[in-house]
Tab-separated table of C-alpha atoms in Angstrom:
chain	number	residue	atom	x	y	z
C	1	UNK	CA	0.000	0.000	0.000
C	2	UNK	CA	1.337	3.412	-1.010
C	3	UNK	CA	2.343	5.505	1.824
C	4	UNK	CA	-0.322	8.193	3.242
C	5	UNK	CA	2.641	10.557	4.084
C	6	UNK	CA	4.687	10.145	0.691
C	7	UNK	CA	1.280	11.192	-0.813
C	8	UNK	CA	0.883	14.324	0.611
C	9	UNK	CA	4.286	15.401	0.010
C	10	UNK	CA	3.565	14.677	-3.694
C	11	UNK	CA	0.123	16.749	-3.516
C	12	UNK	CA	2.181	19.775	-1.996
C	13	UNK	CA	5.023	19.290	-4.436
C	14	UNK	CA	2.213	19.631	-7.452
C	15	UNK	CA	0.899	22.503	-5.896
C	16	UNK	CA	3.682	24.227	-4.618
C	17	UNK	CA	2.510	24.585	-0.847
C	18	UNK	CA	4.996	25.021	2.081
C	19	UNK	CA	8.275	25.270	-0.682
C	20	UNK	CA	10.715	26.182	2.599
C	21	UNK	CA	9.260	23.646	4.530
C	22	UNK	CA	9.400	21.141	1.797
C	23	UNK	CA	13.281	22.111	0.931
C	24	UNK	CA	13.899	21.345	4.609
C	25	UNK	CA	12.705	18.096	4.858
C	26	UNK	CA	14.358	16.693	2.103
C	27	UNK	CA	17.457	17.924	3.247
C	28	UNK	CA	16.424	16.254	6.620
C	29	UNK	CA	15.893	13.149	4.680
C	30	UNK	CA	18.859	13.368	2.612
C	31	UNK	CA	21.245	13.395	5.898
C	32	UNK	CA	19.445	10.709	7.309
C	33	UNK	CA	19.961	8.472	4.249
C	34	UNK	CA	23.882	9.059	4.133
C	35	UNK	CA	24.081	8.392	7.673
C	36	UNK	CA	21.702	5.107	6.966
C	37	UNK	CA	23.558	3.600	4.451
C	38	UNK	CA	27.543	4.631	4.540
C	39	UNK	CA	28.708	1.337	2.077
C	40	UNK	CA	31.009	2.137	-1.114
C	41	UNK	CA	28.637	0.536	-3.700
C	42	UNK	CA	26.075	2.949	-3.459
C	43	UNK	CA	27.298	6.008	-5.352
C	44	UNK	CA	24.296	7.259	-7.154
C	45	UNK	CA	20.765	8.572	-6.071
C	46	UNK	CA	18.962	9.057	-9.155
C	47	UNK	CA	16.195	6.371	-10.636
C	48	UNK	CA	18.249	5.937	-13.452
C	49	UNK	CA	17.767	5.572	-17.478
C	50	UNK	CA	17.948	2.496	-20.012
C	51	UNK	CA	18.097	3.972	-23.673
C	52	UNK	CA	16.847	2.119	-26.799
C	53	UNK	CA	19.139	1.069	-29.052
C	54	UNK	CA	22.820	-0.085	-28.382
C	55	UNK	CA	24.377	0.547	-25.091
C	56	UNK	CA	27.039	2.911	-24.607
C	57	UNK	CA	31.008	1.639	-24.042
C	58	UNK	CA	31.437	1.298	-19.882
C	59	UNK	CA	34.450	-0.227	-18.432
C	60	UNK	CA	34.110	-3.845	-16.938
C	61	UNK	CA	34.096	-2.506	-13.215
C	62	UNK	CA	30.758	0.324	-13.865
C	63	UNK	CA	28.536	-2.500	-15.515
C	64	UNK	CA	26.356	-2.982	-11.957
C	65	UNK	CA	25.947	0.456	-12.103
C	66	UNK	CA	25.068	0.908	-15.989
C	67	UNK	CA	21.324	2.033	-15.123
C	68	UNK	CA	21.907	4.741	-13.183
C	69	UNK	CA	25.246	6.046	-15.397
C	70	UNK	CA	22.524	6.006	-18.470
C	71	UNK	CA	21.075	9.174	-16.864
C	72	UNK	CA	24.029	10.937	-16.875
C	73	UNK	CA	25.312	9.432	-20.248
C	74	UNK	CA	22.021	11.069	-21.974
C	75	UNK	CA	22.621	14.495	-19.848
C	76	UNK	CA	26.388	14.852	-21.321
C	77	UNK	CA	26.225	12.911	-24.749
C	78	UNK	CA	27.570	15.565	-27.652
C	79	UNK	CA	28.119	18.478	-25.089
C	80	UNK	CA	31.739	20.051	-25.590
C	81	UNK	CA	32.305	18.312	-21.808
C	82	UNK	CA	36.328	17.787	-22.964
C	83	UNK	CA	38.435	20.612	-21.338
C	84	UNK	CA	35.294	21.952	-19.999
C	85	UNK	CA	34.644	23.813	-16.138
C	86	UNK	CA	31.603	21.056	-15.139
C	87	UNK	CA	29.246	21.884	-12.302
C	88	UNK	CA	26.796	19.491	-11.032
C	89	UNK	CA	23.981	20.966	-9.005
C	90	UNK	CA	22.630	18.046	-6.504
C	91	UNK	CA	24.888	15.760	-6.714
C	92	UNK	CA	24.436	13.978	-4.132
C	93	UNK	CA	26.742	10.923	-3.584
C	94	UNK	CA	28.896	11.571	-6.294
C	95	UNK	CA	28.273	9.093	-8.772
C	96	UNK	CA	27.331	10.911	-11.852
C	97	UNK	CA	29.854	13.735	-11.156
C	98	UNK	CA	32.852	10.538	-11.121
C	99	UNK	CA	31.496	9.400	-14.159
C	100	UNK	CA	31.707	12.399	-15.912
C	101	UNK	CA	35.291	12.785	-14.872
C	102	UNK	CA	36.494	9.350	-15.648
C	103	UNK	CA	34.452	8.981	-19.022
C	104	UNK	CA	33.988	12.419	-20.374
C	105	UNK	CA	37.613	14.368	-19.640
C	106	UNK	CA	36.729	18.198	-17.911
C	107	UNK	CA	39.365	20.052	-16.872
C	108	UNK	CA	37.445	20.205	-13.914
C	109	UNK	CA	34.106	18.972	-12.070
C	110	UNK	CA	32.514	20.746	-8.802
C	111	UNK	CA	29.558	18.823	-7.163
C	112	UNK	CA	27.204	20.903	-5.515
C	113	UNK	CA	24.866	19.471	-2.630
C	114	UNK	CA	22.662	21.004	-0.146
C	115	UNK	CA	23.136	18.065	2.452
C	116	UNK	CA	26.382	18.125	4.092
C	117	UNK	CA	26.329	15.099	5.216
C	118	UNK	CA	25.784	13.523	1.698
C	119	UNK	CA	28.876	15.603	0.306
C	120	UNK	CA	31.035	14.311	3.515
C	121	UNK	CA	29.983	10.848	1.760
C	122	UNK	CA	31.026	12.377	-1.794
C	123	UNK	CA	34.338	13.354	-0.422
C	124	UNK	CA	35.003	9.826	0.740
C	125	UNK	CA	33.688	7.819	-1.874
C	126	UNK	CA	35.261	9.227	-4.899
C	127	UNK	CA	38.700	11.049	-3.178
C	128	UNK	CA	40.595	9.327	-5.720
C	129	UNK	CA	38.874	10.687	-8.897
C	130	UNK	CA	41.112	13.648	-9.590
C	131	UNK	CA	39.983	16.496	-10.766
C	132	UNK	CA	36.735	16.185	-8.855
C	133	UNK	CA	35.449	18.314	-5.983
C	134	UNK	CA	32.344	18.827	-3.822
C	135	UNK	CA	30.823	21.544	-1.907
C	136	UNK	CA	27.809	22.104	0.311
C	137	UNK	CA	25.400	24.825	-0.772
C	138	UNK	CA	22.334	26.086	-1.920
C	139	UNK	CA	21.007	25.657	-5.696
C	140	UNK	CA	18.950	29.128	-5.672
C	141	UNK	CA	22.045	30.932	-4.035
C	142	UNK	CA	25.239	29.120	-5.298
C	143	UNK	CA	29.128	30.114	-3.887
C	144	UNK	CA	30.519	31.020	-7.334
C	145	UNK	CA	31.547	33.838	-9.502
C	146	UNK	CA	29.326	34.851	-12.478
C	147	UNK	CA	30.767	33.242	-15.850
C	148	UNK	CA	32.537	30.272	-13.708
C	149	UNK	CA	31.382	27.122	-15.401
C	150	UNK	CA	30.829	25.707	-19.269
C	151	UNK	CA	28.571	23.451	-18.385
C	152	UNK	CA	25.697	22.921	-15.114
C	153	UNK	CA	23.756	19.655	-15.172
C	154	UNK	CA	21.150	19.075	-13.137
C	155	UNK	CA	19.395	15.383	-12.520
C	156	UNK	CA	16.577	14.553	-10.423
C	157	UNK	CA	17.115	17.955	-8.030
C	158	UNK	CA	15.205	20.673	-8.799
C	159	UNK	CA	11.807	18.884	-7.018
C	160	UNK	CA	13.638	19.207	-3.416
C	161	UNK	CA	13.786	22.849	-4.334
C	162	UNK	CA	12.136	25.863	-2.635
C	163	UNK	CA	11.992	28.374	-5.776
C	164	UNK	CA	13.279	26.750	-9.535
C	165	UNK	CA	12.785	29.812	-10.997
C	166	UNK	CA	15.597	31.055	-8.318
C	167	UNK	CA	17.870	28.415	-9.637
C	168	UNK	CA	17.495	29.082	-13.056
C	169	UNK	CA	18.865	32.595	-12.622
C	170	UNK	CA	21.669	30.866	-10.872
C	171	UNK	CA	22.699	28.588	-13.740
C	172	UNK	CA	22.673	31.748	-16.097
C	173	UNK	CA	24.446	33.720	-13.990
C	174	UNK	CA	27.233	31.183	-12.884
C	175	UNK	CA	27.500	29.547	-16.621
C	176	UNK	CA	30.198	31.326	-19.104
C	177	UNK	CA	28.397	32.504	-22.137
C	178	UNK	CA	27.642	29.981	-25.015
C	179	UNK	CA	27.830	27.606	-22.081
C	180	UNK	CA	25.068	24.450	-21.731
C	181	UNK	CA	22.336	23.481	-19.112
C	182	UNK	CA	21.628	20.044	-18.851
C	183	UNK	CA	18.499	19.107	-16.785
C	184	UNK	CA	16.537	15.855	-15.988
C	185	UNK	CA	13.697	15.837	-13.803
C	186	UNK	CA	10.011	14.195	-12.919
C	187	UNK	CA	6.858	16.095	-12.929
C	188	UNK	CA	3.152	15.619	-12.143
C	189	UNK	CA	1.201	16.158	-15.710
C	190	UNK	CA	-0.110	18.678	-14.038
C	191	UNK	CA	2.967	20.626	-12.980
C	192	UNK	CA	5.104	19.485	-16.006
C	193	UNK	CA	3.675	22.551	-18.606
C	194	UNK	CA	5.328	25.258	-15.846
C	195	UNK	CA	8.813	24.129	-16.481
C	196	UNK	CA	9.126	26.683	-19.491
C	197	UNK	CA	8.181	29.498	-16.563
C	198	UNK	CA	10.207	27.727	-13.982
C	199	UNK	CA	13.424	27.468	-16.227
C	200	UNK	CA	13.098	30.558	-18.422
C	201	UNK	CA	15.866	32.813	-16.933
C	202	UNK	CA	17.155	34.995	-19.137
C	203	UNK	CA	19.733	34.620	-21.298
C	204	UNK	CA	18.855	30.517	-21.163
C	205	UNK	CA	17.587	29.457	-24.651
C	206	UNK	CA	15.792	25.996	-24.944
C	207	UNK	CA	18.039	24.128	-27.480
C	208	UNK	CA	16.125	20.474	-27.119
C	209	UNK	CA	13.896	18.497	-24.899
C	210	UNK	CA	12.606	14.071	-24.729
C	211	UNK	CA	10.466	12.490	-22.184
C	212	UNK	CA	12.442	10.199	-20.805
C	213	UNK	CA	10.053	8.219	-18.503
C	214	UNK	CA	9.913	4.566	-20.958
C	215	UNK	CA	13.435	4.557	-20.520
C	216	UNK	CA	13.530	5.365	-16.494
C	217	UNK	CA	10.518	2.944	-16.088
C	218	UNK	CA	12.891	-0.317	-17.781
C	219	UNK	CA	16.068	0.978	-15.207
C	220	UNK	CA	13.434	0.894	-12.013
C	221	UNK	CA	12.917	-2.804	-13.473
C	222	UNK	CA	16.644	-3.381	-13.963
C	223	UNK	CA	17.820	-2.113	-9.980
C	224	UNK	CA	14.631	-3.742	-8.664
C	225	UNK	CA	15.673	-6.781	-7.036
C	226	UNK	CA	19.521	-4.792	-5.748
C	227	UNK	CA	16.826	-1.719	-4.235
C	228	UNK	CA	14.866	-4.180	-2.548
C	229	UNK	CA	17.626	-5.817	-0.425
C	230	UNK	CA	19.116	-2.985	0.647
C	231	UNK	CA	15.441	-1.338	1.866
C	232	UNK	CA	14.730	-4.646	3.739
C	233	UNK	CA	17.868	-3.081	5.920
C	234	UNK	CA	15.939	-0.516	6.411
C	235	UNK	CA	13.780	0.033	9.443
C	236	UNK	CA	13.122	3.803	10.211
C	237	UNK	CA	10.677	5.100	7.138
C	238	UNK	CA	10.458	1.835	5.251
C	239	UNK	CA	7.327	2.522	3.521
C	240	UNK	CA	8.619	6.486	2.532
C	241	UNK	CA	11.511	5.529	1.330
C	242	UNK	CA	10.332	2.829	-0.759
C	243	UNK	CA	8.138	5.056	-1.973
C	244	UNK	CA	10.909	7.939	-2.584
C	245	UNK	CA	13.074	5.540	-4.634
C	246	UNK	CA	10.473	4.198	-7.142
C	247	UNK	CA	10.303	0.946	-6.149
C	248	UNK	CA	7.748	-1.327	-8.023
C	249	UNK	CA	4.075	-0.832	-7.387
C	250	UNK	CA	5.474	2.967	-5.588
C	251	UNK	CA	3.003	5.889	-6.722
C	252	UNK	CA	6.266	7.042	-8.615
C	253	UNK	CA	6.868	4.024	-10.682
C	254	UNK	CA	2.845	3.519	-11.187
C	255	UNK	CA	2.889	7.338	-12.430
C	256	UNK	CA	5.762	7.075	-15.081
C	257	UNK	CA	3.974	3.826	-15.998
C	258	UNK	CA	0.794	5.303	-16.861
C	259	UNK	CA	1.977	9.244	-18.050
C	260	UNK	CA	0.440	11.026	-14.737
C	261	UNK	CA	4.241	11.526	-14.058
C	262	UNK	CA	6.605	12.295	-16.717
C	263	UNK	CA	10.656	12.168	-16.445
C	264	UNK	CA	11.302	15.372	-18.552
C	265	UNK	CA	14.945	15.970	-19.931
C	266	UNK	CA	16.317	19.777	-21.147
C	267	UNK	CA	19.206	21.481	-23.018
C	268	UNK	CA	19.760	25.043	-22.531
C	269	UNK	CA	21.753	26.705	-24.093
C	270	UNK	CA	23.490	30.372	-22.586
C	271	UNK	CA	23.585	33.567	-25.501
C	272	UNK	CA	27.002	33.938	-26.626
């Protein structure tokens, strides 16, 4: 049975009620999780993406985590990431930011989180990437000069946040120009039309955009039966948390199933 709680905190999300309260609890629920589960093999926090077609080239020891790179590997795939000053806004445990480093060759990659103890986990689980930092802070007021970055990607953030619009300005105003935003994210139906308000800071220009969801749905298949052992370790918010990660027969997995919610991906593009 879907959770009562996790329900409501969809209903506000759709309708944008409490948004400071909101951003506070997941950050409360973001600590918790890091302090929860503190093993090495869980690097990534997203629900992940399984494209058609043939699979892009991974090394032998990133095949267990191919569904969740896939995300990532749609977010970067023909931006001019070689050489480039990478942010990533959310990025939680530092997967996707490591893969980027190791696959895609920045000069440079900062990971952004507003939950310091997730980006105390970052630190330690991917010191040895070089080239690859993280920093605690807030999406809609970020530490860094105007013009610092090439490229900002965003994936599966910008719900937890108080005020997208806010963060919007941010990416224009902390990207170089003719720099790229890449963004992934779920909506309700209902809330999905306002992301051309939410994102439309000025000087962004909307360069492409897929619904994603078919392809998120197969990689909540494919981490099923991995997700499921390690939430039977779970005893503190069992039933929220199952529902938070899109576990099969979750409102979230039910919604991208049937098109109430849809996993929306965006390329931005910043005037030259």
């Amino acid at each position: 049975m879907s959770s009562p709680v996790f329900a409501r905190v969809l209903d506000a999300i759709e309708r944008g009620a409490f948004p400071r309260t909101r951003k506070w609890a997941w950050r409360i629920l973001y600590n918790m999780l890091s302090r929860r589960w503190r093993d090495d093999e869980w690097r990534f926090m997203n629900f992940g993406f399984v494209p058609e077609g043939a699979p892009f080239p991974l090394r032998a020891e990133d095949e267990p985590e191919r569904a969740f790179i896939g995300l990532y590997e749609q977010a970067v795939a023909g931006l001019p990431i070689a050489g480039a000053r990478v942010l990533e806004v959310g990025s939680g445990r530092g997967g996707g930011a490591r893969y980027i480093a190791r696959y895609h060759g920045p000069a440079s990659i900062v990971g952004l989180d507003y939950s310091p103890e997730t980006v105390m986990r970052a630190r330690r689980l991917n010191a040895e990437t070089p080239g690859l930092s993280f920093e605690v802070g807030d999406a809609e007021r970020m530490p860094f000069a105007d013009g610092a970055f090439d490229v900002v990607v965003n994936i599966e953030s910008s719900h937890c946040y108080a005020d997208v619009p806010a963060f919007a300005r941010e990416v224009a105003r902390v990207l170089a120009p003719g720099g790229w935003f890449t963004f992934a994210d779920m909506r309700g139906q209902a809330s999905a039309f306002t992301l051309d308000q939410e994102l439309a800071a000025p000087g962004l220009d909307l360069v492409s955009e897929q619904n994603l969801s078919k392809g998120v749905v197969t990689a909540l298949n494919v981490v099923e039966a991995r997700k499921r052992i390690r939430l039977g370790n779970l005893r503190l918010m069992r039933r929220f948390v199952t529902e938070f990660s899109g576990a099969r027969g979750s409102m979230l997995y039910k919604g991208l199933g049937d098109g109430s919610v849809i996993y929306v991906a965006r390329r931005y593009r910043k005037a030259d």
